[in-house]
Amino acid sequence: MKERFLHWWAGLQERERWILAGGAVVVVVTFAWLLLDPLFNGVSERAQRVAEKEALLAWMQRGAARLPQGGPAAPTTAPVFIINRTVQSAGLGPYLKQAQPVGETGVRTQFEAVPFDTLVLWLSQLASQHGLRIESAQLETAGRAGTADARLSLERAGS
């Protein structure tokens, strides 16, 4: 096959050989460009995405530095003690009628005529600062507007 090609090539005029050689170079360069251009574009796009992700990471780290470092209460603190301590600081002490432990990680509470907005803020604080989440809730309107009777079961998150 190689001999056949060389015989055919030798049979061409010099001008025809130059035209075919130039065409072959153009074809090789075109194929190389078609194969390598997407590769180089992909690399530059990936580099740009990495830079964006690094900027996002730096922004998140700056934000994390501003967050309180305490985190949720230590798992050794029983939820009933957390409830009794935080209910007073939230101003909900007079409304709490019962706080009963449920196992080592839960607590059942009962409030009467509690200001609903204050209750919701307190529950949010329990979740974010102490890792307690609502397992079940039963709410009924109390006599005055903006108040509720509430029965809540709270559990340590991840338990």
mmCIF file of C-alpha atoms in Angstrom:
data_model
loop_
_atom_site.group_PDB
_atom_site.id
_atom_site.type_symbol
_atom_site.label_atom_id
_atom_site.label_comp_id
_atom_site.label_asym_id
_atom_site.label_seq_id
_atom_site.Cartn_x
_atom_site.Cartn_y
_atom_site.Cartn_z
ATOM 1 C CA MET A 1 0.000 0.000 0.000
ATOM 2 C CA LYS A 2 2.849 2.365 0.817
ATOM 3 C CA GLU A 3 4.531 1.533 -2.511
ATOM 4 C CA ARG A 4 1.285 2.163 -4.314
ATOM 5 C CA PHE A 5 0.954 5.592 -2.689
ATOM 6 C CA LEU A 6 4.581 6.501 -3.489
ATOM 7 C CA HIS A 7 4.113 5.405 -7.115
ATOM 8 C CA TRP A 8 0.954 7.530 -7.348
ATOM 9 C CA TRP A 9 2.719 10.482 -5.685
ATOM 10 C CA ALA A 10 5.661 10.246 -8.063
ATOM 11 C CA GLY A 11 3.250 10.303 -10.990
ATOM 12 C CA LEU A 12 1.927 13.735 -10.002
ATOM 13 C CA GLN A 13 3.326 16.972 -11.313
ATOM 14 C CA GLU A 14 5.251 19.130 -8.863
ATOM 15 C CA ARG A 15 2.485 21.748 -8.783
ATOM 16 C CA GLU A 16 -0.105 19.064 -7.910
ATOM 17 C CA ARG A 17 2.120 17.772 -5.076
ATOM 18 C CA TRP A 18 2.373 21.291 -3.581
ATOM 19 C CA ILE A 19 -1.401 21.741 -3.767
ATOM 20 C CA LEU A 20 -2.061 18.347 -2.114
ATOM 21 C CA ALA A 21 0.583 18.949 0.587
ATOM 22 C CA GLY A 22 -0.884 22.402 1.345
ATOM 23 C CA GLY A 23 -4.376 20.945 1.485
ATOM 24 C CA ALA A 24 -3.187 18.224 3.865
ATOM 25 C CA VAL A 25 -1.645 20.857 6.152
ATOM 26 C CA VAL A 26 -4.905 22.832 6.117
ATOM 27 C CA VAL A 27 -6.908 19.689 6.963
ATOM 28 C CA VAL A 28 -4.547 18.723 9.830
ATOM 29 C CA VAL A 29 -4.569 22.266 11.273
ATOM 30 C CA THR A 30 -8.379 22.434 11.009
ATOM 31 C CA PHE A 31 -8.847 19.109 12.792
ATOM 32 C CA ALA A 32 -6.322 20.100 15.475
ATOM 33 C CA TRP A 33 -8.152 23.393 16.031
ATOM 34 C CA LEU A 34 -11.531 21.660 16.159
ATOM 35 C CA LEU A 35 -10.218 19.211 18.766
ATOM 36 C CA LEU A 36 -8.098 21.537 20.911
ATOM 37 C CA ASP A 37 -10.267 24.676 20.981
ATOM 38 C CA PRO A 38 -13.058 23.127 23.093
ATOM 39 C CA LEU A 39 -10.432 21.691 25.418
ATOM 40 C CA PHE A 40 -8.820 25.096 25.993
ATOM 41 C CA ASN A 41 -12.216 26.789 26.350
ATOM 42 C CA GLY A 42 -13.270 24.157 28.885
ATOM 43 C CA VAL A 43 -10.104 24.753 30.891
ATOM 44 C CA SER A 44 -10.667 28.514 30.961
ATOM 45 C CA GLU A 45 -14.331 28.067 31.930
ATOM 46 C CA ARG A 46 -13.333 25.703 34.737
ATOM 47 C CA ALA A 47 -10.700 28.160 35.936
ATOM 48 C CA GLN A 48 -13.340 30.900 36.018
ATOM 49 C CA ARG A 49 -15.736 28.640 37.991
ATOM 50 C CA VAL A 50 -12.956 27.816 40.463
ATOM 51 C CA ALA A 51 -12.309 31.537 40.963
ATOM 52 C CA GLU A 52 -16.029 32.137 41.562
ATOM 53 C CA LYS A 53 -16.197 29.268 44.062
ATOM 54 C CA GLU A 54 -13.112 30.583 45.879
ATOM 55 C CA ALA A 55 -14.722 34.017 46.134
ATOM 56 C CA LEU A 56 -17.898 32.419 47.501
ATOM 57 C CA LEU A 57 -15.860 30.430 50.030
ATOM 58 C CA ALA A 58 -14.069 33.576 51.196
ATOM 59 C CA TRP A 59 -17.417 35.365 51.595
ATOM 60 C CA MET A 60 -18.824 32.442 53.604
ATOM 61 C CA GLN A 61 -15.748 32.319 55.838
ATOM 62 C CA ARG A 62 -16.072 36.062 56.552
ATOM 63 C CA GLY A 63 -19.734 35.506 57.439
ATOM 64 C CA ALA A 64 -18.932 32.492 59.610
ATOM 65 C CA ALA A 65 -16.419 34.543 61.575
ATOM 66 C CA ARG A 66 -19.257 36.869 62.603
ATOM 67 C CA LEU A 67 -21.474 34.048 63.920
ATOM 68 C CA PRO A 68 -21.477 33.197 67.608
ATOM 69 C CA GLN A 69 -19.118 30.346 68.375
ATOM 70 C CA GLY A 70 -21.188 28.725 71.145
ATOM 71 C CA GLY A 71 -23.353 26.495 68.971
ATOM 72 C CA PRO A 72 -26.040 24.254 70.399
ATOM 73 C CA ALA A 73 -26.035 23.398 74.093
ATOM 74 C CA ALA A 74 -23.879 20.516 75.133
ATOM 75 C CA PRO A 75 -25.678 17.180 74.803
ATOM 76 C CA THR A 76 -25.196 16.613 78.548
ATOM 77 C CA THR A 77 -27.645 19.424 79.385
ATOM 78 C CA ALA A 78 -31.116 17.913 79.638
ATOM 79 C CA PRO A 79 -33.717 19.631 77.457
ATOM 80 C CA VAL A 80 -35.998 20.227 80.456
ATOM 81 C CA PHE A 81 -33.257 22.342 82.085
ATOM 82 C CA ILE A 82 -32.741 24.292 78.867
ATOM 83 C CA ILE A 83 -36.501 24.961 78.732
ATOM 84 C CA ASN A 84 -36.674 26.113 82.352
ATOM 85 C CA ARG A 85 -33.678 28.435 81.910
ATOM 86 C CA THR A 86 -34.617 29.977 78.565
ATOM 87 C CA VAL A 87 -38.332 30.370 79.238
ATOM 88 C CA GLN A 88 -37.548 32.883 82.003
ATOM 89 C CA SER A 89 -35.135 34.941 79.890
ATOM 90 C CA ALA A 90 -37.689 35.046 77.043
ATOM 91 C CA GLY A 91 -40.364 36.370 79.399
ATOM 92 C CA LEU A 92 -42.543 33.284 79.049
ATOM 93 C CA GLY A 93 -42.225 32.077 82.660
ATOM 94 C CA PRO A 94 -45.734 33.083 83.788
ATOM 95 C CA TYR A 95 -47.296 31.225 80.848
ATOM 96 C CA LEU A 96 -45.474 27.905 81.264
ATOM 97 C CA LYS A 97 -47.716 25.502 83.162
ATOM 98 C CA GLN A 98 -45.732 22.290 82.710
ATOM 99 C CA ALA A 99 -42.340 21.084 81.479
ATOM 100 C CA GLN A 100 -42.001 17.311 81.634
ATOM 101 C CA PRO A 101 -38.927 15.378 80.450
ATOM 102 C CA VAL A 102 -39.424 12.680 77.815
ATOM 103 C CA GLY A 103 -36.445 10.358 77.911
ATOM 104 C CA GLU A 104 -32.994 11.918 77.811
ATOM 105 C CA THR A 105 -33.461 14.008 74.663
ATOM 106 C CA GLY A 106 -37.032 15.292 74.799
ATOM 107 C CA VAL A 107 -39.388 17.491 76.777
ATOM 108 C CA ARG A 108 -43.139 18.046 76.723
ATOM 109 C CA THR A 109 -44.379 21.560 77.567
ATOM 110 C CA GLN A 110 -47.732 23.219 78.137
ATOM 111 C CA PHE A 111 -48.376 26.970 77.907
ATOM 112 C CA GLU A 112 -51.606 28.848 78.646
ATOM 113 C CA ALA A 113 -52.522 32.205 77.080
ATOM 114 C CA VAL A 114 -48.945 32.702 75.865
ATOM 115 C CA PRO A 115 -48.193 35.599 73.474
ATOM 116 C CA PHE A 116 -47.852 33.787 70.157
ATOM 117 C CA ASP A 117 -45.133 36.021 68.647
ATOM 118 C CA THR A 118 -42.950 35.652 71.740
ATOM 119 C CA LEU A 119 -43.476 31.876 71.708
ATOM 120 C CA VAL A 120 -42.363 31.633 68.062
ATOM 121 C CA LEU A 121 -39.232 33.710 68.729
ATOM 122 C CA TRP A 122 -38.392 31.524 71.714
ATOM 123 C CA LEU A 123 -38.847 28.336 69.649
ATOM 124 C CA SER A 124 -36.541 29.763 66.991
ATOM 125 C CA GLN A 125 -33.935 30.488 69.674
ATOM 126 C CA LEU A 126 -34.228 26.928 70.994
ATOM 127 C CA ALA A 127 -33.585 25.537 67.518
ATOM 128 C CA SER A 128 -30.674 27.786 66.590
ATOM 129 C CA GLN A 129 -28.866 28.053 69.934
ATOM 130 C CA HIS A 130 -29.716 24.810 71.693
ATOM 131 C CA GLY A 131 -30.457 22.314 68.924
ATOM 132 C CA LEU A 132 -34.038 21.595 70.054
ATOM 133 C CA ARG A 133 -36.631 21.078 67.342
ATOM 134 C CA ILE A 134 -40.400 20.752 67.483
ATOM 135 C CA GLU A 135 -41.490 17.126 67.412
ATOM 136 C CA SER A 136 -45.206 17.944 67.666
ATOM 137 C CA ALA A 137 -47.292 21.013 68.407
ATOM 138 C CA GLN A 138 -50.908 21.549 69.340
ATOM 139 C CA LEU A 139 -52.011 25.189 69.318
ATOM 140 C CA GLU A 140 -55.404 26.649 70.141
ATOM 141 C CA THR A 141 -56.493 30.257 70.366
ATOM 142 C CA ALA A 142 -56.730 31.600 73.877
ATOM 143 C CA GLY A 143 -59.248 34.193 75.025
ATOM 144 C CA ARG A 144 -57.311 37.298 73.884
ATOM 145 C CA ALA A 145 -56.096 38.180 70.392
ATOM 146 C CA GLY A 146 -52.471 37.219 69.771
ATOM 147 C CA THR A 147 -52.390 34.572 72.498
ATOM 148 C CA ALA A 148 -52.531 30.799 72.309
ATOM 149 C CA ASP A 149 -52.692 27.714 74.441
ATOM 150 C CA ALA A 150 -49.842 25.469 73.315
ATOM 151 C CA ARG A 151 -48.757 21.906 73.931
ATOM 152 C CA LEU A 152 -45.304 21.262 72.458
ATOM 153 C CA SER A 153 -43.071 18.223 72.298
ATOM 154 C CA LEU A 154 -39.456 19.209 71.722
ATOM 155 C CA GLU A 155 -36.568 16.897 70.906
ATOM 156 C CA ARG A 156 -32.832 17.418 70.563
ATOM 157 C CA ALA A 157 -32.008 17.549 66.840
ATOM 158 C CA GLY A 158 -30.251 14.433 65.595
ATOM 159 C CA SER A 159 -31.636 12.214 68.340
#
